[in-house]
PDB file of N, CA and C in Angstrom:
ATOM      1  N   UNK A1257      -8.896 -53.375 -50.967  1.00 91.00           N
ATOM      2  CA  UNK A1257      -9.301 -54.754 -50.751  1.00 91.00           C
ATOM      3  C   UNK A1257     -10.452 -54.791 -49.755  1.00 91.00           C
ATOM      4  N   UNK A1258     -11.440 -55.887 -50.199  1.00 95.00           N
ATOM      5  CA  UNK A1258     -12.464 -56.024 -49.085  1.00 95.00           C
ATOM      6  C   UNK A1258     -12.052 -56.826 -47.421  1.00 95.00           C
ATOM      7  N   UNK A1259     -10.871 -57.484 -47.947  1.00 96.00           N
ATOM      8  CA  UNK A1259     -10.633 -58.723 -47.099  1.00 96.00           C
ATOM      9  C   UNK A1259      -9.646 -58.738 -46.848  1.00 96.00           C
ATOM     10  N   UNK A1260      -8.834 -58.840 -45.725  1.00 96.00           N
ATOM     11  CA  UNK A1260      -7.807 -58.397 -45.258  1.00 96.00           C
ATOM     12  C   UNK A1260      -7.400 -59.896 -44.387  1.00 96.00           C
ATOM     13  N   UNK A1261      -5.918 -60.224 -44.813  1.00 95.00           N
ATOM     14  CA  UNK A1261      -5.476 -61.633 -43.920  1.00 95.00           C
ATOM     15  C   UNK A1261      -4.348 -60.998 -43.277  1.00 95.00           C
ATOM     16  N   UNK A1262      -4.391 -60.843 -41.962  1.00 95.00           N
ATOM     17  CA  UNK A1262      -3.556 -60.800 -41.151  1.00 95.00           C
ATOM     18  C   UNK A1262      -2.287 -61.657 -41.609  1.00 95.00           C
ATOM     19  N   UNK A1263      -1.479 -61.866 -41.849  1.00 93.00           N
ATOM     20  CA  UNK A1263      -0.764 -63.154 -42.119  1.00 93.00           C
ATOM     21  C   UNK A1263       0.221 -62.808 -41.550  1.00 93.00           C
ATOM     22  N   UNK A1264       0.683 -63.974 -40.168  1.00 91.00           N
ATOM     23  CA  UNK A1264       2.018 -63.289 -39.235  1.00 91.00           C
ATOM     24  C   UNK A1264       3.116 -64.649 -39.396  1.00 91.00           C
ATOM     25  N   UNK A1265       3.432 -65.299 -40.840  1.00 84.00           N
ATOM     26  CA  UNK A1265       4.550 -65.709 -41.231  1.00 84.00           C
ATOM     27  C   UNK A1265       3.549 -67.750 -40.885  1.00 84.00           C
ATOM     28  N   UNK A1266       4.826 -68.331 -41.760  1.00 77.00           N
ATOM     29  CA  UNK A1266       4.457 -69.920 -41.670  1.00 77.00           C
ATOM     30  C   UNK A1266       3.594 -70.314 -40.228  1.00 77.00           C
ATOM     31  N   UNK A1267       2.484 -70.926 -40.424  1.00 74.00           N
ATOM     32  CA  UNK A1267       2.218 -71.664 -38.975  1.00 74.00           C
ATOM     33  C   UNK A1267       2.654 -72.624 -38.374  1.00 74.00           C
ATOM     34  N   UNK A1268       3.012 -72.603 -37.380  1.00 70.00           N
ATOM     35  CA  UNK A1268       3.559 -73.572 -36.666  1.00 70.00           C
ATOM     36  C   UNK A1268       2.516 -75.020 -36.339  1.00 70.00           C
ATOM     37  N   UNK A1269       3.452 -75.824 -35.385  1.00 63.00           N
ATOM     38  CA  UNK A1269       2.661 -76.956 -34.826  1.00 63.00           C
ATOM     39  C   UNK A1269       2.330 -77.799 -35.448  1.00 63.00           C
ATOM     40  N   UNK A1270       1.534 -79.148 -35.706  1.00 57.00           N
ATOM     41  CA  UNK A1270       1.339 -80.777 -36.397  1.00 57.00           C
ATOM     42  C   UNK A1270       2.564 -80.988 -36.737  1.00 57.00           C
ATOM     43  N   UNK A1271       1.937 -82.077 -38.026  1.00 55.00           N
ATOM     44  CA  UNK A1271       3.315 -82.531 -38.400  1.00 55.00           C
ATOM     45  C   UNK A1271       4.121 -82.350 -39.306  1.00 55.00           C
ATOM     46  N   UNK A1272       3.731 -81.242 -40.065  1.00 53.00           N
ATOM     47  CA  UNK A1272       4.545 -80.090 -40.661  1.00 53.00           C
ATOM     48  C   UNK A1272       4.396 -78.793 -40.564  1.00 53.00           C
ATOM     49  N   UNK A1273       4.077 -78.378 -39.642  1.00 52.00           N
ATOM     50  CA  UNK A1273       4.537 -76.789 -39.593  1.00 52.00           C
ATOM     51  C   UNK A1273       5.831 -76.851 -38.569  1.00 52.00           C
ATOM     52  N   UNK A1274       6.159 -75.189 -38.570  1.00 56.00           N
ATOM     53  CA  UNK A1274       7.546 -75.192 -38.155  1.00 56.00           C
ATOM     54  C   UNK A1274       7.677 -74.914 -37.048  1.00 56.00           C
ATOM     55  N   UNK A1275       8.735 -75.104 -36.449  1.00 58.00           N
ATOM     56  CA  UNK A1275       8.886 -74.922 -34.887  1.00 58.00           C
ATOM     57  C   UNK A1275      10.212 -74.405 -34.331  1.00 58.00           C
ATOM     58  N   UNK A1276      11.375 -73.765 -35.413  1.00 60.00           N
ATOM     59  CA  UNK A1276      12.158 -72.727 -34.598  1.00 60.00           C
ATOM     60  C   UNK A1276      12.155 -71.238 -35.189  1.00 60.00           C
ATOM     61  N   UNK A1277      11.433 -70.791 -36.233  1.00 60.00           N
ATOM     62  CA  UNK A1277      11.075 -69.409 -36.554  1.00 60.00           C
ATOM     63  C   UNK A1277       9.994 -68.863 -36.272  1.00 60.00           C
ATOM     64  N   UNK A1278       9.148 -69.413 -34.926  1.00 73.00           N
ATOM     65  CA  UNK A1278       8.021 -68.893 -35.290  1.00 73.00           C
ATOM     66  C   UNK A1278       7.847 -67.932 -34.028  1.00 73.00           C
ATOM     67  N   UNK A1279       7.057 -66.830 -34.356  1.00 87.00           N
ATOM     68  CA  UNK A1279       6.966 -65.543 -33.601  1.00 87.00           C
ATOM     69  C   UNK A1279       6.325 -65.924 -31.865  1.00 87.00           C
ATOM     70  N   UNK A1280       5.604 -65.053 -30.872  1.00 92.00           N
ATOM     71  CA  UNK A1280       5.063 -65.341 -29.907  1.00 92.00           C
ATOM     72  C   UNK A1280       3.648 -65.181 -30.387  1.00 92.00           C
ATOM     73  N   UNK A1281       3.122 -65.553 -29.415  1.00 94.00           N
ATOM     74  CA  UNK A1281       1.645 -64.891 -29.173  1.00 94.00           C
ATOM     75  C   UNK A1281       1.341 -63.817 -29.560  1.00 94.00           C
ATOM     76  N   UNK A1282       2.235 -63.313 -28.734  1.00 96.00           N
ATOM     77  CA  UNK A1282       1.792 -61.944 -27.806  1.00 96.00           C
ATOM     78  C   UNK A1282       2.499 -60.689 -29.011  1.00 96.00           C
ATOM     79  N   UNK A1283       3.359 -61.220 -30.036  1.00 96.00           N
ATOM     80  CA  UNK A1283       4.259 -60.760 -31.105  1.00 96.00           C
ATOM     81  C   UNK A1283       3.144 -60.681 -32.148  1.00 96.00           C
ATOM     82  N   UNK A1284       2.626 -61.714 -32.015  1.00 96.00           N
ATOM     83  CA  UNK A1284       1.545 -62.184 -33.374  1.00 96.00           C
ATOM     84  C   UNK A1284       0.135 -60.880 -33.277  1.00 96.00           C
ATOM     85  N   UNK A1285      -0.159 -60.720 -31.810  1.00 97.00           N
ATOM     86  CA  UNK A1285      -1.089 -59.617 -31.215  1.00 97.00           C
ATOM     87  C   UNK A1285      -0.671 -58.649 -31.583  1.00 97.00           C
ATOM     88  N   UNK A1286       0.470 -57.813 -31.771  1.00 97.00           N
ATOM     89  CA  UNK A1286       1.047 -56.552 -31.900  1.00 97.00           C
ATOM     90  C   UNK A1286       0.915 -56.584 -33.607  1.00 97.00           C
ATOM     91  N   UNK A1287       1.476 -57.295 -34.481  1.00 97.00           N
ATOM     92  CA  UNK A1287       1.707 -57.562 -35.805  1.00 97.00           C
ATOM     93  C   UNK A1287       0.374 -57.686 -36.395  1.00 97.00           C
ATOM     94  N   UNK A1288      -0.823 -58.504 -35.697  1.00 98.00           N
ATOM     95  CA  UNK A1288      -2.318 -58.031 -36.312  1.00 98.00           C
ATOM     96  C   UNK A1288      -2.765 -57.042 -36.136  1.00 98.00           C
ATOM     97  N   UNK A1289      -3.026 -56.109 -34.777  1.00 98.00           N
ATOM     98  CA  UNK A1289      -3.230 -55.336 -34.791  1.00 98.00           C
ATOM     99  C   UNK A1289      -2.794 -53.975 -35.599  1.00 98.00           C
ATOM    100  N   UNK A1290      -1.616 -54.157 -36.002  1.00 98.00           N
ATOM    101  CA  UNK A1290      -0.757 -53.215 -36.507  1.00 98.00           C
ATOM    102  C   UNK A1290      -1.342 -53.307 -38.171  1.00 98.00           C
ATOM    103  N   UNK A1291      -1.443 -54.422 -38.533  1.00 97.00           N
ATOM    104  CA  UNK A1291      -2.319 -54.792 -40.122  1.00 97.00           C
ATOM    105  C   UNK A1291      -3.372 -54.239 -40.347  1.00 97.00           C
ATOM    106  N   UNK A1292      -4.167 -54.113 -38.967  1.00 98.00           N
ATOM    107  CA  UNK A1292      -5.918 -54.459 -38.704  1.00 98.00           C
ATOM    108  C   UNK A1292      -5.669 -52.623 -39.195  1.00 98.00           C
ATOM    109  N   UNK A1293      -5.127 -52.340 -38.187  1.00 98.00           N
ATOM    110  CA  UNK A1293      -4.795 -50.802 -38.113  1.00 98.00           C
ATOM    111  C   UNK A1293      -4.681 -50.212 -39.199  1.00 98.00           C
ATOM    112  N   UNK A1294      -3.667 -50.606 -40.227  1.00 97.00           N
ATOM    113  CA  UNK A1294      -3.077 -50.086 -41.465  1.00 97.00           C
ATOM    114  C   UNK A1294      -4.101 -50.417 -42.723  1.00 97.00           C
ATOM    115  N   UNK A1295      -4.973 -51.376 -42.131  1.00 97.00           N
ATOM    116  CA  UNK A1295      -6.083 -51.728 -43.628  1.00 97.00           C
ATOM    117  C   UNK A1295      -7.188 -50.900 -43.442  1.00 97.00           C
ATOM    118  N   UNK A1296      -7.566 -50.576 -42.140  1.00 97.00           N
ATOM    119  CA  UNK A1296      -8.595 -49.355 -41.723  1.00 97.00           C
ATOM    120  C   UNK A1296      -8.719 -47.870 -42.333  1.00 97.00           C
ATOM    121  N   UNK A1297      -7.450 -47.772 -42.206  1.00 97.00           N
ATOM    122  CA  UNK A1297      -6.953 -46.575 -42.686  1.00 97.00           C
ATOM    123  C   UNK A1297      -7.426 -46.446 -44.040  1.00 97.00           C
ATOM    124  N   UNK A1298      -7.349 -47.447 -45.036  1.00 96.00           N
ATOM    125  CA  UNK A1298      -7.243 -47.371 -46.178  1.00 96.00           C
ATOM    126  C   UNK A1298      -8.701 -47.513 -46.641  1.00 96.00           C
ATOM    127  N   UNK A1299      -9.442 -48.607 -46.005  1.00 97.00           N
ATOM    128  CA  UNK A1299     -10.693 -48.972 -46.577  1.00 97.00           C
ATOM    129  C   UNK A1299     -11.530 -49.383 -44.416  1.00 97.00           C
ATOM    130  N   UNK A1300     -11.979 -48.291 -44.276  1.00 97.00           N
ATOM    131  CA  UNK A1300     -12.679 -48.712 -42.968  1.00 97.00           C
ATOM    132  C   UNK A1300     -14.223 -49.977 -43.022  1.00 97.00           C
ATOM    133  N   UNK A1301     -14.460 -50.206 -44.047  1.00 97.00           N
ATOM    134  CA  UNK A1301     -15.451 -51.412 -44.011  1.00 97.00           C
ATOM    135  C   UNK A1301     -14.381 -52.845 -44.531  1.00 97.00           C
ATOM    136  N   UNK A1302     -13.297 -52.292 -44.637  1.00 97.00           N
ATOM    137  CA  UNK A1302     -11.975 -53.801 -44.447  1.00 97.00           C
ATOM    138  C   UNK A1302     -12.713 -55.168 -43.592  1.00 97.00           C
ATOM    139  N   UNK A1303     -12.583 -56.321 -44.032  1.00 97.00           N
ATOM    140  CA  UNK A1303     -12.524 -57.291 -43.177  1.00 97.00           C
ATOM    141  C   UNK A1303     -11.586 -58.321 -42.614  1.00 97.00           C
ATOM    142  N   UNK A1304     -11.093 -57.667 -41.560  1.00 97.00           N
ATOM    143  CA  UNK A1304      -9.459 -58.234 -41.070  1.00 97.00           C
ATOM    144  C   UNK A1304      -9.420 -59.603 -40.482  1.00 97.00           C
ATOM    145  N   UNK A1305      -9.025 -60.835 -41.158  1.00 96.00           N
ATOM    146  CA  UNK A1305      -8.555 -61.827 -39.991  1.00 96.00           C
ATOM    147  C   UNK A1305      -7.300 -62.060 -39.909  1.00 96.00           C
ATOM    148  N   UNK A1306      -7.082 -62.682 -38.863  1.00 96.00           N
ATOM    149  CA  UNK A1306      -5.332 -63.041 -38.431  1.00 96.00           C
ATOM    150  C   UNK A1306      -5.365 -64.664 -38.885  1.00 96.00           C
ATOM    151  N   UNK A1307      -3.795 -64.835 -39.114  1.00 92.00           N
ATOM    152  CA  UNK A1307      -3.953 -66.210 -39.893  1.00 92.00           C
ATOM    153  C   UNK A1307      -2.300 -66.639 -39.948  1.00 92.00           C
ATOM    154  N   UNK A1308      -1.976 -67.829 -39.504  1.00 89.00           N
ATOM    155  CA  UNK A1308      -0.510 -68.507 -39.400  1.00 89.00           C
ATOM    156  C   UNK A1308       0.581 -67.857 -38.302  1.00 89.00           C
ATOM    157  N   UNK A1309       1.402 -68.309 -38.348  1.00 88.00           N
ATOM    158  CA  UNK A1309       2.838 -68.327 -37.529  1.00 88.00           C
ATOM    159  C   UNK A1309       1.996 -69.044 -35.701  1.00 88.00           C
ATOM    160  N   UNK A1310       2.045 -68.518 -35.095  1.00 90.00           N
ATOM    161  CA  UNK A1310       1.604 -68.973 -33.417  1.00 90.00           C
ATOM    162  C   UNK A1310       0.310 -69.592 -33.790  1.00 90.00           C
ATOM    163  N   UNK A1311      -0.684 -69.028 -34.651  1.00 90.00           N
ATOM    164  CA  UNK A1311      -2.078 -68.977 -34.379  1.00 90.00           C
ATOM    165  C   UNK A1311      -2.380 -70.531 -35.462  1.00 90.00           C
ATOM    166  N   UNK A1312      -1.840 -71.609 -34.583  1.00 84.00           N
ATOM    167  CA  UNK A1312      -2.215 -72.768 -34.831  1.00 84.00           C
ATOM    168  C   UNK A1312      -3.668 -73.973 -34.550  1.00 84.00           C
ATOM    169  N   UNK A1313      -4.268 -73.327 -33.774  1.00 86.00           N
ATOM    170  CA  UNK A1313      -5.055 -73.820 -32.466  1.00 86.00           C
ATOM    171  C   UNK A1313      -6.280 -73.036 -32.527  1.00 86.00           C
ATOM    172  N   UNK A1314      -7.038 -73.481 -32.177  1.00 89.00           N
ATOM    173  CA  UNK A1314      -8.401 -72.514 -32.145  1.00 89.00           C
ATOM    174  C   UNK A1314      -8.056 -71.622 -30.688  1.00 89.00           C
ATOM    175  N   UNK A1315      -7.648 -72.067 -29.794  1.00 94.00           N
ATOM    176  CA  UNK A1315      -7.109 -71.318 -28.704  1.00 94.00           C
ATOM    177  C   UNK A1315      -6.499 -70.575 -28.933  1.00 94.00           C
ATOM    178  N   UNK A1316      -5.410 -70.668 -30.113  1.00 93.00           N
ATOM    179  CA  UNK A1316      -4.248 -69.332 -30.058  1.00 93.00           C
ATOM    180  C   UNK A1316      -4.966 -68.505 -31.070  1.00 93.00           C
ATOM    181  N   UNK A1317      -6.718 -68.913 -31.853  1.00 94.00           N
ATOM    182  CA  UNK A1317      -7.212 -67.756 -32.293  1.00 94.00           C
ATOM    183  C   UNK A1317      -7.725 -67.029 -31.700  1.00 94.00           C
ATOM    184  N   UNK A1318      -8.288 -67.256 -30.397  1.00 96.00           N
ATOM    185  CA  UNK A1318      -9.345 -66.985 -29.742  1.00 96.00           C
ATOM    186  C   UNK A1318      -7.907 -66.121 -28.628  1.00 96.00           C
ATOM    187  N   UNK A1319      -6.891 -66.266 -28.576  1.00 97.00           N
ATOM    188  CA  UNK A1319      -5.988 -65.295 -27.391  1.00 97.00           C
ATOM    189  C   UNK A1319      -6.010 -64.229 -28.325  1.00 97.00           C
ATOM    190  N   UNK A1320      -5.585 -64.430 -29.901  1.00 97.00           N
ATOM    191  CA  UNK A1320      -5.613 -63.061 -30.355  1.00 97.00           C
ATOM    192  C   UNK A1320      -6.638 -61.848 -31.044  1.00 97.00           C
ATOM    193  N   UNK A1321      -7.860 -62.829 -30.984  1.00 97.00           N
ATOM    194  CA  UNK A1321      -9.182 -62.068 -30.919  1.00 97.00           C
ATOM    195  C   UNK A1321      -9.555 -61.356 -29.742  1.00 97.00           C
ATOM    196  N   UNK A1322      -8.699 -62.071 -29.081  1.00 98.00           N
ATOM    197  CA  UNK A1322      -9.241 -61.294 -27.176  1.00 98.00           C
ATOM    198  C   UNK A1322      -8.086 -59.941 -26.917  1.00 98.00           C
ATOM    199  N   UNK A1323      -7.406 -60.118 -27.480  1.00 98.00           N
ATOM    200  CA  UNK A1323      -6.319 -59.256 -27.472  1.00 98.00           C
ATOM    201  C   UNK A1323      -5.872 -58.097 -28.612  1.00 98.00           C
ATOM    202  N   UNK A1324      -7.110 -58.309 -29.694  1.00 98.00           N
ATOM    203  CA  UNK A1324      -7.242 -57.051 -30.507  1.00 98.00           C
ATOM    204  C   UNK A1324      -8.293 -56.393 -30.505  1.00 98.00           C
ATOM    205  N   UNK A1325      -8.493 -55.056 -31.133  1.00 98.00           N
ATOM    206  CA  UNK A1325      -9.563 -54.768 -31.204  1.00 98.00           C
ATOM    207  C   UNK A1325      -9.565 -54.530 -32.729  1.00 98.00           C
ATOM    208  N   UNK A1326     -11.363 -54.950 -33.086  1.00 97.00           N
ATOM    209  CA  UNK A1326     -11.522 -54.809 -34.404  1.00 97.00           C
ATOM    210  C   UNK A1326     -11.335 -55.677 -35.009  1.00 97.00           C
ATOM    211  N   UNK A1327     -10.593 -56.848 -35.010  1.00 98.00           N
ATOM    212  CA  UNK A1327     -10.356 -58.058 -36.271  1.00 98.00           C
ATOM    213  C   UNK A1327     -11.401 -58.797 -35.941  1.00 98.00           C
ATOM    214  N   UNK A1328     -12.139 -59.110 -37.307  1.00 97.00           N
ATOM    215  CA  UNK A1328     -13.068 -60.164 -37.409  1.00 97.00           C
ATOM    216  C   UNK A1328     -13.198 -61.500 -36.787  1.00 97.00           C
ATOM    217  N   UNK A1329     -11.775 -62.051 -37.335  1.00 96.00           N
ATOM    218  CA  UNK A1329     -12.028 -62.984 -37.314  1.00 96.00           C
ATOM    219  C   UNK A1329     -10.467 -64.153 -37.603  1.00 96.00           C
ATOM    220  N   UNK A1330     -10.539 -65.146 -37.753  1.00 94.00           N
ATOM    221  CA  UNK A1330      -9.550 -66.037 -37.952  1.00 94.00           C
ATOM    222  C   UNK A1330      -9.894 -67.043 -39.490  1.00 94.00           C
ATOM    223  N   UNK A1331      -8.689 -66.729 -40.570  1.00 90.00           N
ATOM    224  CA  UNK A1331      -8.378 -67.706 -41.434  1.00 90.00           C
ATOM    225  C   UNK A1331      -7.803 -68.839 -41.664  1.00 90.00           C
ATOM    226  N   UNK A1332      -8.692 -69.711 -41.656  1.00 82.00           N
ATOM    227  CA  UNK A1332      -8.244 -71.452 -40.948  1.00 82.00           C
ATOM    228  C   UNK A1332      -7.875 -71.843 -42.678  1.00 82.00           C
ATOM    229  N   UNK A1333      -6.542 -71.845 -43.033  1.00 73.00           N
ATOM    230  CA  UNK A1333      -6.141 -72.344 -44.248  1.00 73.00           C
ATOM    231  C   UNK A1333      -4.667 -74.061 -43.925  1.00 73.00           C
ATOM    232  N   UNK A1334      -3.971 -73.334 -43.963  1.00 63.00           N
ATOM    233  CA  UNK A1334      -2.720 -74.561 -43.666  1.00 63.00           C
ATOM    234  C   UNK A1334      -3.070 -74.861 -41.718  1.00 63.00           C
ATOM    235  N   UNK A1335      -3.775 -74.367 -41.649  1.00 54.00           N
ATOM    236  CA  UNK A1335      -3.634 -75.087 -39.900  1.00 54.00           C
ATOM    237  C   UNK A1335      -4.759 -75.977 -40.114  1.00 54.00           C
ATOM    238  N   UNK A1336      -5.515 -75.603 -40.714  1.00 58.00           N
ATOM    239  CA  UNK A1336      -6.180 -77.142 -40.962  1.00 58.00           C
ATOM    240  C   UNK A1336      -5.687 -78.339 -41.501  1.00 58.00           C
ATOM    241  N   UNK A1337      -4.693 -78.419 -42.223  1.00 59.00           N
ATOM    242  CA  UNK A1337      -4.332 -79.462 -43.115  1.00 59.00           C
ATOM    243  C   UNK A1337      -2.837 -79.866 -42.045  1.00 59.00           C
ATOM    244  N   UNK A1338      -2.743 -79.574 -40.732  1.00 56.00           N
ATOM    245  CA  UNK A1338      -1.693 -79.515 -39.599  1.00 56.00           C
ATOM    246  C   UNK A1338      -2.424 -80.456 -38.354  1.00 56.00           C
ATOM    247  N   UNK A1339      -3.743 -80.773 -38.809  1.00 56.00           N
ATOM    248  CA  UNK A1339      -4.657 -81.722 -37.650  1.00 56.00           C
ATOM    249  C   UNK A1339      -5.147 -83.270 -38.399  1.00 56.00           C
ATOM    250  N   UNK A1340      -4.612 -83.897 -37.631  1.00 56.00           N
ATOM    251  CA  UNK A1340      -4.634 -85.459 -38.285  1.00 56.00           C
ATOM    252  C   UNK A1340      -5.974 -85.775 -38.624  1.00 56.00           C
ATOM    253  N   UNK A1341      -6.094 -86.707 -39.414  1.00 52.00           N
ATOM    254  CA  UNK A1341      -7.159 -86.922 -39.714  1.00 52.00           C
ATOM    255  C   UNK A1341      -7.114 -88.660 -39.278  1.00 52.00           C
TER     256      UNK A1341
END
């Protein structure tokens, strides 16, 4: 694959995402990295983003961009449709 989605389970937060299964931060950091890691391996021009469970917020993309190394970037899919309009 060229494109790689981190995906660390349902996103939380608005007014439908969920709010008692959802992982930490700092859980979500270990679990991308660990993806980012395992898609490298396979295809090193991979393009990894992280996407759902904690990482609701442009803030909680930006803690786990600061806290990996190597992932691109962040896939803004259902957390967008989680901010009122």
């Amino acid at each position: 694959a060229d494109v790689i989605v981190a995906h660390v389970n349902t996103t939380v937060a608005g007014s439908i995402g969920v709010t008692n299964t959802a992982i930490s931060l700092d859980e979500a950091v270990e679990r991308v990295q660990a993806m980012h890691d395992a898609a490298k391996k396979v295809n090193k021009d991979a393009i990894v983003l992280c996407h759902g469970g904690p990482i609701a917020h442009p803030a909680d993309a930006q803690y786990v961009l600061d806290r990996t190394k190597g992932v691109d970037g962040f896939f803004g899919a259902s957390s967008i449709e989680r901010l009122a309009t």
